[in-house]
Coordinates of C-alpha atoms in Angstrom, one line a residue:
M1 CA 118.4 -30.1 -48.0
A2 CA 122.0 -29.1 -48.3
R3 CA 122.7 -30.8 -45.0
R4 CA 121.1 -34.0 -46.2
E5 CA 123.1 -33.9 -49.5
S6 CA 126.3 -33.4 -47.5
R7 CA 125.6 -36.5 -45.5
Q8 CA 124.9 -38.5 -48.6
R9 CA 128.3 -37.4 -50.0
R10 CA 130.3 -38.5 -47.1
Q11 CA 133.2 -40.6 -48.0
W12 CA 133.2 -44.3 -47.1
V13 CA 135.6 -47.1 -47.6
R14 CA 135.1 -50.8 -47.2
L15 CA 137.1 -53.1 -45.0
D16 CA 138.4 -56.2 -46.7
N17 CA 138.0 -59.7 -45.3
A18 CA 141.4 -59.8 -43.7
S19 CA 140.8 -56.5 -41.8
N20 CA 137.4 -57.9 -40.7
I21 CA 139.4 -60.4 -38.6
F22 CA 139.7 -57.7 -35.9
L23 CA 135.9 -57.5 -35.9
A24 CA 135.2 -61.2 -36.1
A25 CA 137.8 -62.1 -33.4
R26 CA 137.1 -59.4 -30.9
S27 CA 135.6 -60.6 -27.6
E28 CA 134.9 -59.5 -24.1
V29 CA 138.5 -60.3 -23.1
D30 CA 140.1 -59.3 -26.4
T31 CA 138.8 -55.9 -27.5
K32 CA 141.4 -55.4 -30.4
V33 CA 142.1 -52.0 -28.9
F34 CA 145.8 -51.0 -28.3
R35 CA 147.3 -48.1 -26.4
L36 CA 150.2 -45.7 -26.7
S37 CA 151.3 -43.6 -23.7
A38 CA 153.7 -40.8 -23.0
E39 CA 155.0 -39.4 -19.7
L40 CA 155.5 -35.6 -19.7
D41 CA 157.5 -33.4 -17.3
D42 CA 154.4 -31.7 -15.9
D43 CA 150.8 -32.6 -15.1
V44 CA 148.6 -32.5 -18.1
E45 CA 146.4 -29.5 -18.6
P46 CA 143.1 -30.9 -19.9
A47 CA 142.0 -27.6 -21.7
Q48 CA 145.3 -27.4 -23.6
L49 CA 145.2 -31.1 -24.4
Q50 CA 141.7 -30.7 -25.9
E51 CA 142.9 -27.8 -28.0
A52 CA 145.9 -29.9 -29.2
L53 CA 143.5 -32.8 -30.0
D54 CA 141.2 -30.4 -32.0
R55 CA 144.1 -29.2 -34.1
T56 CA 145.5 -32.7 -34.7
F57 CA 142.1 -34.2 -35.4
A58 CA 141.6 -31.7 -38.2
Q59 CA 144.7 -32.9 -39.9
Y60 CA 143.6 -36.6 -39.9
P61 CA 140.2 -37.1 -41.6
L62 CA 140.7 -40.9 -41.3
F63 CA 140.2 -40.6 -37.6
S64 CA 136.8 -39.0 -38.0
A65 CA 135.5 -42.4 -39.3
V66 CA 132.8 -44.5 -37.6
L67 CA 132.4 -48.2 -38.4
R68 CA 129.2 -49.3 -40.0
Q69 CA 127.7 -52.6 -41.1
G70 CA 126.6 -53.5 -44.6
I71 CA 125.0 -56.6 -45.9
F72 CA 128.2 -58.0 -47.3
W73 CA 130.9 -56.0 -45.5
Y74 CA 131.9 -53.6 -42.8
Y75 CA 132.9 -50.1 -43.9
L76 CA 134.3 -46.9 -42.5
Q77 CA 132.3 -43.7 -43.1
E78 CA 133.3 -40.1 -42.3
S79 CA 131.3 -38.5 -39.5
D80 CA 130.7 -35.1 -37.8
L81 CA 131.7 -36.4 -34.4
Q82 CA 134.3 -34.5 -32.4
P83 CA 136.6 -36.2 -29.9
T84 CA 136.8 -35.1 -26.3
V85 CA 139.7 -35.8 -23.9
K86 CA 138.8 -37.7 -20.8
A87 CA 140.4 -38.6 -17.5
D88 CA 142.1 -41.9 -17.5
D89 CA 140.1 -43.5 -14.6
A90 CA 138.7 -46.6 -16.2
P91 CA 140.2 -50.0 -17.2
S92 CA 142.6 -49.8 -20.1
V93 CA 141.8 -50.7 -23.7
Q94 CA 138.1 -51.1 -23.2
H95 CA 135.8 -51.6 -26.3
L96 CA 135.7 -48.8 -28.8
Y97 CA 133.4 -50.4 -31.3
H98 CA 129.8 -51.1 -30.3
R99 CA 127.4 -52.6 -32.8
D100 CA 124.4 -50.6 -31.6
R101 CA 126.0 -47.1 -31.9
H102 CA 128.4 -45.2 -34.1
D103 CA 131.3 -43.8 -32.1
L104 CA 134.8 -42.6 -33.0
L105 CA 137.3 -45.5 -33.0
F106 CA 139.8 -43.9 -30.7
R107 CA 140.1 -42.0 -27.4
V108 CA 142.6 -39.6 -25.8
L109 CA 143.1 -39.9 -22.0
Y110 CA 145.1 -38.1 -19.3
R111 CA 146.2 -38.9 -15.8
G112 CA 148.8 -36.9 -13.9
R113 CA 151.7 -36.4 -16.2
R114 CA 150.6 -39.2 -18.6
V115 CA 148.8 -38.8 -22.0
S116 CA 147.4 -42.1 -23.5
F117 CA 145.9 -42.8 -26.9
E118 CA 143.8 -45.9 -27.5
V119 CA 142.6 -47.0 -30.9
F120 CA 140.6 -49.8 -32.4
H121 CA 142.9 -51.9 -34.7
A122 CA 140.4 -52.0 -37.6
L123 CA 141.0 -48.2 -38.1
T124 CA 144.8 -48.1 -38.2
D125 CA 148.0 -49.9 -37.2
G126 CA 150.7 -49.1 -34.8
T127 CA 152.5 -46.8 -37.3
G128 CA 149.4 -44.8 -38.2
A129 CA 148.5 -44.4 -34.5
L130 CA 152.0 -43.3 -33.7
W131 CA 151.9 -40.6 -36.4
F132 CA 148.7 -39.2 -34.9
F133 CA 150.0 -39.5 -31.3
Q134 CA 153.3 -37.8 -32.1
D135 CA 151.5 -34.9 -33.7
L136 CA 149.1 -34.6 -30.8
L137 CA 152.0 -34.4 -28.3
T138 CA 153.8 -31.9 -30.6
E139 CA 150.7 -29.7 -30.6
Y140 CA 150.3 -30.0 -26.9
I141 CA 153.9 -29.1 -26.0
G142 CA 153.8 -26.2 -28.4
L143 CA 150.6 -24.9 -26.7
S144 CA 152.0 -25.5 -23.2
H145 CA 155.3 -23.8 -23.8
P146 CA 154.6 -21.1 -26.5
H147 CA 157.6 -19.0 -25.5
E148 CA 160.0 -21.9 -25.8
F149 CA 159.0 -23.0 -29.3
E150 CA 158.8 -21.0 -32.4
K151 CA 155.3 -21.3 -33.9
A152 CA 156.7 -22.4 -37.3
A153 CA 158.3 -25.4 -35.5
W154 CA 155.2 -26.8 -34.0
D155 CA 152.3 -25.4 -35.9
L156 CA 151.8 -28.6 -38.0
G157 CA 148.7 -27.6 -40.0
G158 CA 147.5 -29.2 -43.3
I159 CA 145.9 -32.5 -43.9
K160 CA 148.2 -35.4 -42.9
Q161 CA 146.0 -38.4 -43.6
E162 CA 143.4 -38.3 -46.4
F163 CA 140.4 -40.5 -45.6
A164 CA 140.6 -42.9 -48.6
V165 CA 144.4 -43.3 -49.2
D166 CA 145.0 -47.0 -49.5
A167 CA 148.5 -48.3 -49.7
F168 CA 147.5 -51.8 -50.8
T169 CA 145.6 -50.4 -53.8
H170 CA 148.6 -48.3 -54.7
W171 CA 151.1 -51.1 -54.5
F172 CA 149.1 -54.2 -55.4
H173 CA 146.1 -53.0 -57.5
A174 CA 147.6 -50.3 -59.7
G175 CA 144.9 -48.8 -62.0
E176 CA 142.0 -50.2 -60.0
G177 CA 139.4 -48.4 -57.9
S178 CA 140.6 -47.0 -54.6
F179 CA 137.5 -48.0 -52.8
E180 CA 137.4 -51.6 -54.1
D181 CA 140.1 -53.2 -52.0
E182 CA 141.3 -51.7 -48.8
A183 CA 144.3 -52.1 -46.5
T184 CA 144.9 -55.6 -45.3
A185 CA 145.5 -56.0 -41.6
A186 CA 147.0 -59.0 -39.9
L187 CA 147.6 -60.8 -43.3
E188 CA 148.5 -64.1 -41.7
A189 CA 146.5 -64.0 -38.6
R190 CA 144.4 -66.8 -39.9
S191 CA 147.4 -69.0 -40.7
T192 CA 148.9 -71.4 -38.3
Q193 CA 151.7 -72.3 -40.6
L194 CA 155.1 -72.1 -38.9
P195 CA 158.2 -70.6 -40.5
E196 CA 160.6 -72.6 -42.6
V197 CA 164.1 -73.0 -41.3
E198 CA 167.3 -74.5 -42.7
D199 CA 166.9 -78.1 -43.9
E200 CA 168.8 -79.8 -41.1
P201 CA 167.6 -83.3 -40.1
E202 CA 166.9 -82.3 -36.6
D203 CA 165.0 -79.2 -37.7
R204 CA 162.8 -81.3 -40.0
K205 CA 161.8 -83.5 -37.1
V206 CA 161.1 -80.5 -35.0
R207 CA 158.8 -79.0 -37.6
R208 CA 156.8 -82.2 -37.7
R209 CA 156.3 -82.1 -34.0
R210 CA 155.5 -78.4 -33.7
R211 CA 151.8 -78.4 -34.4
R212 CA 151.0 -80.8 -31.5
D213 CA 153.8 -79.5 -29.3
V214 CA 153.2 -75.7 -29.2
L215 CA 152.9 -74.1 -25.8
S216 CA 149.4 -72.6 -25.2
V217 CA 149.6 -69.6 -22.8
T218 CA 146.6 -69.6 -20.5
G219 CA 145.7 -67.6 -17.4
T220 CA 142.9 -66.5 -15.1
Y221 CA 140.5 -63.8 -16.3
T222 CA 139.5 -61.0 -14.1
P223 CA 135.9 -61.3 -12.9
D224 CA 134.7 -58.4 -15.1
H225 CA 137.1 -59.3 -18.0
R226 CA 139.1 -56.1 -17.7
S227 CA 142.7 -56.1 -18.9
R228 CA 145.6 -56.5 -16.6
V229 CA 148.4 -54.0 -17.2
V230 CA 152.0 -54.7 -16.5
E231 CA 154.4 -51.9 -17.1
L232 CA 158.2 -52.4 -17.7
T233 CA 160.6 -49.5 -17.8
M234 CA 164.1 -49.9 -19.2
P235 CA 166.8 -47.5 -20.5
V236 CA 167.1 -47.7 -24.2
K237 CA 170.9 -47.6 -24.7
P238 CA 171.9 -50.5 -22.5
V239 CA 169.1 -52.7 -23.9
L240 CA 170.2 -51.8 -27.5
A241 CA 173.8 -52.7 -26.5
L242 CA 172.6 -56.2 -25.3
A243 CA 170.8 -56.8 -28.6
R244 CA 173.9 -55.6 -30.6
A245 CA 176.1 -57.9 -28.6
E246 CA 173.9 -60.8 -29.8
G247 CA 174.0 -59.5 -33.4
V248 CA 170.3 -59.1 -33.6
S249 CA 167.7 -56.3 -33.7
L250 CA 166.0 -55.0 -30.6
T251 CA 162.7 -56.7 -31.6
I252 CA 164.4 -60.1 -31.9
Y253 CA 166.3 -59.7 -28.6
L254 CA 163.1 -58.7 -26.7
L255 CA 161.2 -61.6 -28.3
A256 CA 164.0 -64.0 -27.2
L257 CA 163.6 -62.7 -23.6
F258 CA 159.8 -63.2 -23.9
F259 CA 160.4 -66.8 -25.0
E260 CA 162.7 -67.3 -22.1
S261 CA 160.2 -66.0 -19.6
L262 CA 157.6 -68.4 -20.9
R263 CA 160.0 -71.3 -20.9
A264 CA 161.0 -70.6 -17.3
T265 CA 157.5 -70.2 -16.0
R266 CA 155.2 -72.3 -18.2
M267 CA 157.2 -75.4 -19.4
A268 CA 157.5 -78.7 -17.5
S269 CA 161.1 -79.6 -16.9
G270 CA 162.6 -82.1 -19.3
K271 CA 159.9 -81.8 -21.9
A272 CA 160.7 -80.3 -25.3
R273 CA 158.2 -77.7 -26.3
T274 CA 157.8 -75.1 -29.0
I275 CA 156.9 -71.5 -28.5
V276 CA 155.4 -69.6 -31.4
C277 CA 154.8 -65.9 -31.7
S278 CA 153.2 -63.8 -34.5
V279 CA 155.4 -60.7 -35.2
P280 CA 154.1 -57.7 -37.0
V281 CA 156.1 -56.3 -40.0
N282 CA 155.6 -52.7 -41.0
L283 CA 155.3 -52.9 -44.8
R284 CA 156.1 -49.2 -45.2
Q285 CA 159.8 -50.1 -44.9
F286 CA 159.5 -52.1 -48.2
F287 CA 156.6 -50.3 -49.9
P288 CA 156.8 -46.6 -49.0
T289 CA 153.5 -44.8 -48.3
D290 CA 152.0 -42.0 -46.2
S291 CA 148.8 -44.0 -45.7
G292 CA 147.6 -44.2 -42.1
R293 CA 145.5 -47.2 -42.8
N294 CA 146.5 -50.7 -41.7
F295 CA 149.5 -51.6 -43.8
F296 CA 151.4 -54.5 -42.1
A297 CA 151.9 -58.2 -42.4
T298 CA 152.7 -60.7 -39.7
T299 CA 155.3 -63.5 -39.7
M300 CA 155.3 -66.5 -37.4
L301 CA 158.5 -67.2 -35.5
A302 CA 159.1 -70.3 -33.4
H303 CA 161.7 -71.9 -31.3
T304 CA 161.7 -75.5 -30.0
Y305 CA 163.5 -76.2 -26.8
R306 CA 165.6 -79.3 -26.9
N307 CA 167.1 -79.4 -23.4
D308 CA 170.4 -78.4 -25.1
P309 CA 172.0 -75.6 -23.0
E310 CA 173.6 -73.9 -26.1
H311 CA 170.5 -74.2 -28.3
D312 CA 168.2 -73.1 -25.5
S313 CA 170.3 -70.1 -24.3
I314 CA 169.3 -66.5 -25.0
S315 CA 172.0 -66.4 -27.6
G316 CA 170.7 -69.6 -29.2
V317 CA 167.2 -68.4 -29.3
C318 CA 168.3 -65.1 -30.8
R319 CA 170.2 -66.8 -33.6
D320 CA 167.3 -69.1 -34.3
L321 CA 164.6 -66.4 -34.5
D322 CA 166.9 -64.0 -36.4
R323 CA 167.6 -66.7 -39.0
Q324 CA 163.9 -67.2 -39.5
F325 CA 163.1 -63.5 -39.6
K326 CA 165.7 -62.7 -42.2
R327 CA 164.7 -65.6 -44.3
T328 CA 161.0 -64.5 -44.5
L329 CA 161.5 -60.8 -44.4
T330 CA 162.3 -59.9 -48.0
K331 CA 160.5 -57.5 -50.3
E332 CA 160.0 -60.2 -53.0
G333 CA 158.7 -62.8 -50.5
L334 CA 156.3 -60.4 -48.9
E335 CA 155.0 -59.2 -52.3
R336 CA 154.2 -62.7 -53.5
K337 CA 152.5 -63.5 -50.2
I338 CA 150.4 -60.4 -50.2
R339 CA 149.4 -60.6 -53.8
R340 CA 148.3 -64.2 -53.2
L341 CA 146.2 -63.3 -50.2
V342 CA 144.6 -60.2 -51.9
R343 CA 143.6 -62.4 -54.9
F344 CA 141.9 -64.7 -52.5
E345 CA 140.1 -61.8 -50.8
R346 CA 138.8 -60.6 -54.2
N347 CA 137.3 -64.0 -55.1
P348 CA 133.8 -63.2 -56.4
A349 CA 132.3 -66.1 -54.5
L350 CA 133.6 -64.9 -51.2
R351 CA 132.6 -61.3 -51.8
V352 CA 128.9 -62.1 -52.0
I353 CA 128.8 -64.1 -48.7
P354 CA 126.7 -62.1 -46.2
R355 CA 128.6 -60.3 -43.5
P356 CA 127.3 -62.3 -40.5
L357 CA 128.3 -65.6 -42.2
K358 CA 131.8 -64.1 -42.9
D359 CA 132.1 -63.3 -39.2
L360 CA 131.5 -66.9 -38.3
I361 CA 133.9 -68.2 -40.9
L362 CA 136.6 -65.8 -39.8

């Protein structure tokens, strides 16, 4: 009886409509699973990695959650499942959520000197995943080299991520129930609206053409729909120096290089085309929180190539993207946008729509 009552008292937390996009939009070729990896100096010892995982897992109750389906919404519920490290011998970022069974929403893998951490995006964002992964590596290194690290320096201990901590409720629903409205993921993933830029005549013409002139990146799927992995390695300091020479952040500089690679390989010569990219924004830098739940927004950045050498150079693309990014990335602007979207998500008419229909709509 005590066991049954304990199960009934397990915490649960509902996913809101925006977070449900990760569930509605997942497919055989897009699993909505992402991966973090780290290369160590020595080959990974599976037994020590398992012990490190056990210690880290105990500090993050959120990661004990399984995803369940209700009539009107999906929700996360605490479970008694325990994670097990596995050899990294299968295709990367395979499905973690399966409708017909309740599994943990992450996996820890090892191969040679590499440790990898894969997680379903409905559970956490990149920052929350990085916190868990960093603590996992800290625990592992401390266990692997006990004589080189003082115990006080690596024995993390304590609860790091409470199950129901919700940054969106804290910042945008003060005084309301913590289980009512949960963290919003991919706040603008449904929007195709392009960013506003300075009101120059040519820019206004470009914006009118963008919707019908946006480059669509296509490719050939593998026969079994597995992901293709391309690894790039670069030294941090020289790349940062290149970004600083352009007067932009590393994110903007790498995005400009990504745009250039698409222009060089996918665009027909002599035809003006627009490239658009959705860039995640970590809201914790504007609204501090220790929550490991999804707490980010996205902003759409675009550049239209005009066959103008200066405008279409790496420097020109950097300036264009940086101007858009700084214009949209303000605390006040983000707060207005998030409050508007959250009000929409709390619309009583939308909340009573059955979950399968919501999946189709999303």
